[in-house]
Amino acid sequence: MDDETLFTLMVELHRDGMRQGPGSDEETLRALELTRLDTSATLQIADVGCGTGASTLVLASKLRNSRITAVDLFPESLDILETVN
């Protein structure tokens, strides 16, 4: 199976969920914890490949003094993020 087919299958699998890919809020929070960042600091973060922004929103809830830029290849995904935010 080629990469394009695998990608298409992944998109189809997660199409109807807010998080259009694997992972969870808990995993995002664990990853943030592992960074040992000062969550009260003013940070600039790029969430590249953010999809519909599920992880972006989790990060924003914990990093209130930070600026988070959400970037994705698919404008439709960013449109969904804008309606949720």
GROMACS .gro file of C-alpha atoms in nm, residues 47-51 70-73:
model
    9
   47ASP     CA    1   0.134   2.377   1.583
   48VAL     CA    2   0.233   2.250   1.239
   49GLY     CA    3  -0.005   1.995   1.093
   50CYS     CA    4  -0.269   2.093   1.347
   51GLY     CA    5  -0.564   1.944   1.158
   70ALA     CA    6  -0.205   2.678   1.396
   71VAL     CA    7  -0.084   2.565   1.053
   72ASP     CA    8  -0.228   2.293   0.832
   73LEU     CA    9  -0.206   2.189   0.468
   0.00000   0.00000   0.00000
